[in-house]
């Protein structure tokens, strides 16, 4: 399908030159589209912590926006959602969901007894799908790492079991990343270790059924929303004004750019003009497909 190729091409733009995308084959968009069939109840997991100069930490701007866009699209389709994040990302994710118009608010992941909490959510909510976007994954050494290879275990709740526990229950797992240290990216290990700085250290060990990479993880929020739009027969994507409102709300909630650590309206050291250009391309491709 031509639209799948267009969408993949847009997602694979790499203005930040992260190094991973050129080494990878095309994103499995057709497989993703099929995996999104039968969405009835979806757990959404995001939140990547950034350590600040005063040793405090907060969630970055990559993650809440993209996940909120998926959440809003699912709600408009009548799908039940359960957004999850931990303390560092709770306020930014809450702000993003509220701004995009979601009725559902995030559930806070506890820092202790986290495995028990994850299993409980899977059993009680009984999701058909688990979607993770820009959420740290645990490497082979048993630790979580940032892109510089530093261990960040102290900054987040240990949610690594969600992929394997979901698989045990027959739940579809979809994961999005842009650097290889995100949960679910283990299926791309060979390319991550060969082409990403510190890749052999930071590569996540968990393997989602569908692993997606983009120049910035948030972008697959639009990509997945575009595919849901085709299934719904209606454009579910945000416009640029709403996207600007969301980034402003997330920053006002304390979120920082993951690359610069600054509390400004940028994502991965890219201006909003760059991100909105990607959104416009996705919107144009979807409009053409919807006719």
Coordinates of N, CA, C and O in Angstrom, one line a residue, residues 181-282:
X181 N 17.5 2.5 23.4 CA 17.5 2.2 24.8 C 16.1 2.2 25.4 O 15.9 2.2 26.6
X182 N 15.1 2.2 24.5 CA 13.7 2.2 24.9 C 13.1 0.8 24.9 O 13.5 -0.1 24.2
X183 N 12.2 0.6 25.8 CA 11.6 -0.7 26.0 C 11.1 -1.3 24.7 O 10.5 -0.5 23.9
X184 N 11.3 -2.6 24.4 CA 10.8 -3.2 23.2 C 11.7 -3.2 22.1 O 11.5 -3.8 21.0
X185 N 12.9 -2.5 22.2 CA 13.8 -2.3 21.0 C 14.8 -3.5 20.9 O 15.6 -3.4 20.0
X186 N 14.7 -4.5 21.7 CA 15.7 -5.6 21.7 C 15.7 -6.3 20.3 O 16.7 -6.9 20.0
X187 N 14.6 -6.3 19.6 CA 14.5 -7.0 18.3 C 15.5 -6.3 17.3 O 15.8 -6.9 16.3
X188 N 15.9 -5.1 17.6 CA 16.8 -4.3 16.7 C 18.2 -4.3 17.2 O 19.0 -3.5 16.8
X189 N 18.6 -5.2 18.0 CA 19.9 -5.2 18.7 C 21.1 -5.1 17.8 O 22.0 -4.3 18.0
X190 N 21.1 -5.9 16.7 CA 22.2 -5.9 15.9 C 22.6 -4.5 15.3 O 23.7 -4.1 15.3
X191 N 21.5 -3.8 14.8 CA 21.8 -2.5 14.3 C 22.1 -1.5 15.4 O 22.9 -0.6 15.2
X192 N 21.5 -1.6 16.5 CA 21.7 -0.7 17.7 C 23.1 -0.8 18.1 O 23.8 0.2 18.3
X193 N 23.6 -2.1 18.3 CA 25.0 -2.2 18.8 C 26.0 -1.8 17.8 O 27.1 -1.3 18.2
X194 N 25.7 -1.9 16.5 CA 26.6 -1.5 15.5 C 26.7 -0.1 15.1 O 27.7 0.5 14.7
X195 N 25.6 0.6 15.3 CA 25.5 2.0 14.8 C 25.1 3.1 15.8 O 25.2 4.3 15.4
X196 N 24.8 2.7 17.0 CA 24.4 3.7 18.0 C 25.6 3.9 19.0 O 26.0 2.8 19.5
X197 N 26.0 5.1 19.3 CA 27.0 5.2 20.4 C 26.6 4.5 21.6 O 25.5 4.7 22.1
X198 N 27.5 3.7 22.2 CA 27.2 3.0 23.5 C 26.1 1.9 23.3 O 25.6 1.4 24.2
X199 N 25.9 1.6 22.0 CA 24.8 0.7 21.7 C 24.9 -0.7 22.4 O 23.8 -1.2 22.8
X200 N 26.1 -1.2 22.5 CA 26.2 -2.5 23.2 C 25.9 -2.4 24.7 O 25.6 -3.5 25.3
X201 N 25.9 -1.2 25.2 CA 25.6 -1.0 26.7 C 24.2 -0.7 26.8 O 23.5 -1.3 27.7
X202 N 23.6 0.2 26.0 CA 22.3 0.7 26.3 C 21.1 -0.1 25.7 O 20.0 0.1 26.1
X203 N 21.4 -0.9 24.7 CA 20.3 -1.6 24.0 C 19.4 -2.3 24.9 O 19.8 -3.1 25.7
X204 N 18.1 -2.0 24.7 CA 17.1 -2.7 25.6 C 17.0 -4.2 25.2 O 17.2 -4.6 24.1
X205 N 16.7 -5.0 26.2 CA 16.7 -6.4 26.0 C 15.3 -6.9 25.7 O 15.1 -8.0 25.0
X206 N 14.2 -6.2 26.0 CA 12.9 -6.6 25.7 C 12.6 -6.5 24.2 O 13.0 -5.6 23.5
X207 N 11.8 -7.4 23.7 CA 11.5 -7.4 22.3 C 9.9 -7.4 22.1 O 9.2 -8.3 22.4
X208 N 9.4 -6.2 21.6 CA 8.0 -6.1 21.3 C 7.7 -6.9 20.1 O 8.5 -7.1 19.2
X209 N 6.4 -7.2 19.9 CA 6.0 -7.9 18.7 C 6.1 -7.0 17.5 O 6.5 -7.4 16.4
X210 N 5.9 -5.7 17.7 CA 6.1 -4.7 16.6 C 7.0 -3.6 17.2 O 6.6 -2.9 18.1
X211 N 8.2 -3.5 16.7 CA 9.1 -2.4 17.1 C 9.2 -1.4 16.0 O 9.5 -1.7 14.9
X212 N 9.0 -0.1 16.4 CA 9.0 1.0 15.5 C 10.0 2.0 15.9 O 10.2 2.3 17.0
X213 N 10.7 2.6 14.8 CA 11.7 3.6 15.1 C 11.3 4.8 14.2 O 10.8 4.7 13.1
X214 N 11.6 6.0 14.8 CA 11.4 7.3 14.0 C 12.5 8.3 14.4 O 13.2 8.0 15.4
X215 N 12.6 9.4 13.7 CA 13.6 10.4 14.0 C 13.4 10.9 15.4 O 14.4 11.2 16.1
X216 N 12.1 11.0 15.9 CA 11.8 11.4 17.2 C 10.6 10.5 17.6 O 9.7 10.3 16.8
X217 N 10.6 9.9 18.8 CA 9.6 8.9 19.1 C 8.2 9.5 19.1 O 7.3 8.8 18.6
X218 N 8.0 10.7 19.5 CA 6.7 11.3 19.4 C 6.0 11.2 18.1 O 4.8 11.1 18.0
X219 N 6.8 11.2 17.0 CA 6.2 11.2 15.6 C 5.3 9.9 15.4 O 4.4 10.0 14.6
X220 N 5.7 8.8 16.0 CA 4.8 7.7 15.8 C 3.5 7.8 16.5 O 2.5 7.1 16.2
X221 N 3.4 8.8 17.4 CA 2.0 9.1 17.9 C 1.1 9.6 16.7 O 0.0 9.2 16.6
X222 N 1.7 10.3 15.8 CA 0.9 10.7 14.6 C 0.8 9.6 13.6 O -0.2 9.4 13.0
X223 N 1.9 8.8 13.5 CA 1.8 7.6 12.6 C 0.8 6.6 13.0 O 0.0 6.2 12.1
X224 N 0.7 6.3 14.3 CA -0.3 5.3 14.7 C -1.7 5.9 14.6 O -2.7 5.3 14.2
X225 N -1.8 7.2 15.0 CA -3.1 7.9 14.8 C -3.6 7.9 13.4 O -4.8 7.9 13.1
X226 N -2.6 8.1 12.4 CA -3.0 8.1 11.0 C -3.6 6.7 10.6 O -4.6 6.6 9.9
X227 N -3.0 5.6 11.1 CA -3.5 4.3 10.8 C -4.8 4.1 11.4 O -5.7 3.5 10.8
X228 N -5.0 4.5 12.6 CA -6.3 4.4 13.3 C -7.3 5.3 12.6 O -8.5 4.9 12.5
X229 N -6.9 6.4 12.0 CA -7.8 7.2 11.2 C -8.4 6.5 10.0 O -9.6 6.6 9.7
X230 N -7.5 5.7 9.3 CA -8.0 4.9 8.2 C -9.0 3.9 8.6 O -10.0 3.6 7.9
X231 N -8.8 3.3 9.8 CA -9.7 2.3 10.3 C -11.0 2.9 10.7 O -12.1 2.3 10.5
X232 N -10.9 4.2 11.2 CA -12.1 4.9 11.7 C -12.8 5.6 10.6 O -14.0 6.0 10.7
X233 N -12.1 5.8 9.4 CA -12.7 6.6 8.3 C -12.8 8.1 8.6 O -13.6 8.8 8.0
X234 N -12.0 8.6 9.5 CA -12.0 10.0 9.9 C -10.7 10.4 10.4 O -10.0 9.7 11.1
X235 N -10.3 11.7 10.1 CA -9.0 12.2 10.5 C -8.9 12.4 12.0 O -9.6 13.2 12.5
X236 N -8.1 11.6 12.7 CA -8.0 11.7 14.1 C -6.7 12.5 14.5 O -6.4 12.6 15.7
X237 N -6.0 13.0 13.6 CA -4.7 13.7 13.9 C -5.0 15.1 14.5 O -5.9 15.8 14.1
X238 N -4.1 15.6 15.3 CA -4.2 16.9 15.8 C -3.8 17.9 14.7 O -3.1 17.5 13.8
X239 N -4.2 19.2 14.9 CA -3.7 20.2 14.0 C -2.5 20.8 14.7 O -2.2 20.5 15.8
X240 N -1.8 21.7 14.0 CA -0.6 22.3 14.5 C -0.8 23.2 15.7 O 0.0 23.3 16.6
X241 N -2.0 23.8 15.8 CA -2.3 24.6 17.0 C -2.5 23.8 18.2 O -2.0 24.2 19.3
X242 N -3.1 22.6 18.1 CA -3.3 21.8 19.2 C -1.9 21.2 19.7 O -1.6 21.1 20.9
X243 N -1.1 20.9 18.7 CA 0.2 20.3 19.0 C 1.1 21.4 19.8 O 1.8 21.0 20.7
X244 N 0.9 22.6 19.4 CA 1.7 23.7 20.1 C 1.1 23.9 21.5 O 1.9 24.1 22.4
X245 N -0.2 23.8 21.6 CA -0.8 23.9 22.9 C -0.3 22.8 23.9 O 0.0 23.0 25.0
X246 N -0.1 21.6 23.3 CA 0.3 20.4 24.1 C 1.8 20.6 24.6 O 2.1 20.4 25.7
X247 N 2.7 21.0 23.7 CA 4.1 21.2 24.1 C 4.2 22.3 25.1 O 5.0 22.2 26.1
X248 N 3.4 23.3 24.9 CA 3.5 24.4 25.9 C 3.0 23.9 27.3 O 3.5 24.3 28.3
X249 N 1.9 23.1 27.3 CA 1.4 22.6 28.5 C 2.4 21.6 29.2 O 2.5 21.7 30.4
X250 N 3.0 20.8 28.4 CA 4.0 19.9 29.0 C 5.2 20.6 29.6 O 5.7 20.2 30.7
X251 N 5.7 21.6 28.9 CA 6.8 22.4 29.4 C 6.4 23.2 30.7 O 7.1 23.2 31.6
X252 N 5.2 23.7 30.7 CA 4.7 24.4 31.8 C 4.6 23.4 33.0 O 4.7 23.8 34.2
X253 N 4.4 22.1 32.8 CA 4.3 21.1 33.8 C 5.7 20.7 34.3 O 5.9 19.8 35.1
X254 N 6.8 21.3 33.7 CA 8.1 21.0 34.1 C 9.0 20.2 33.2 O 10.2 20.0 33.5
X255 N 8.4 19.7 32.2 CA 9.2 18.8 31.3 C 10.3 19.5 30.6 O 10.2 20.7 30.3
X256 N 11.4 18.8 30.2 CA 12.6 19.4 29.6 C 12.9 18.7 28.3 O 12.5 17.5 28.1
X257 N 13.6 19.3 27.4 CA 14.2 18.7 26.2 C 15.2 17.7 26.7 O 16.1 17.9 27.5
X258 N 15.1 16.4 26.2 CA 15.9 15.4 26.6 C 17.4 15.5 26.2 O 18.3 14.9 26.9
X259 N 17.7 16.3 25.2 CA 19.0 16.5 24.7 C 19.7 17.7 25.4 O 20.8 17.7 25.9
X260 N 18.9 18.8 25.6 CA 19.5 20.0 26.1 C 19.3 20.2 27.6 O 19.9 21.0 28.3
X261 N 18.3 19.4 28.2 CA 17.9 19.5 29.5 C 17.2 20.9 29.9 O 17.1 21.2 31.1
X262 N 16.8 21.6 28.9 CA 16.2 22.9 29.1 C 14.7 22.8 29.1 O 14.1 22.1 28.3
X263 N 14.1 23.6 29.9 CA 12.6 23.7 30.0 C 12.1 24.6 29.0 O 11.6 25.7 29.3
X264 N 12.2 24.2 27.7 CA 11.7 25.0 26.6 C 10.9 24.2 25.6 O 10.9 22.9 25.7
X265 N 10.2 24.8 24.7 CA 9.3 24.1 23.7 C 10.1 23.5 22.6 O 9.9 23.9 21.4
X266 N 11.0 22.6 22.9 CA 11.7 21.8 21.8 C 11.7 20.4 22.3 O 11.4 20.1 23.4
X267 N 11.9 19.5 21.3 CA 12.0 18.1 21.6 C 13.2 17.5 20.9 O 13.4 17.7 19.7
X268 N 14.1 16.9 21.7 CA 15.3 16.3 21.1 C 16.2 17.4 20.4 O 16.7 17.1 19.3
X269 N 16.2 18.6 21.0 CA 16.9 19.7 20.4 C 16.5 20.1 19.0 O 17.3 20.6 18.2
X270 N 15.3 19.8 18.7 CA 14.7 20.2 17.4 C 13.6 21.2 17.7 O 12.7 20.9 18.5
X271 N 13.5 22.3 16.9 CA 12.5 23.3 17.1 C 11.1 22.7 16.7 O 11.0 21.7 16.0
X272 N 10.1 23.3 17.2 CA 8.7 22.9 16.9 C 8.4 23.0 15.4 O 7.6 22.3 14.9
X273 N 9.1 23.9 14.7 CA 8.9 24.0 13.2 C 9.3 22.7 12.6 O 8.6 22.3 11.6
X274 N 10.3 22.1 13.0 CA 10.7 20.8 12.5 C 9.7 19.7 12.7 O 9.3 19.0 11.8
X275 N 9.2 19.7 13.9 CA 8.2 18.7 14.3 C 6.9 18.9 13.6 O 6.2 18.0 13.1
X276 N 6.5 20.2 13.5 CA 5.2 20.5 12.8 C 5.3 20.2 11.3 O 4.3 19.9 10.7
X277 N 6.5 20.3 10.7 CA 6.6 19.9 9.3 C 6.3 18.4 9.1 O 5.7 18.0 8.1
X278 N 6.8 17.6 10.1 CA 6.5 16.2 10.0 C 5.0 16.0 10.2 O 4.4 15.2 9.4
X279 N 4.4 16.6 11.1 CA 2.9 16.5 11.3 C 2.2 16.9 10.0 O 1.3 16.2 9.6
X280 N 2.6 18.0 9.4 CA 1.9 18.4 8.1 C 2.1 17.4 7.0 O 1.1 17.1 6.3
X281 N 3.2 16.7 7.0 CA 3.4 15.7 6.0 C 2.5 14.5 6.2 O 2.0 13.9 5.3
X282 N 2.4 14.1 7.5 CA 1.5 13.0 7.8 C 0.1 13.3 7.5 O -0.7 12.5 6.9

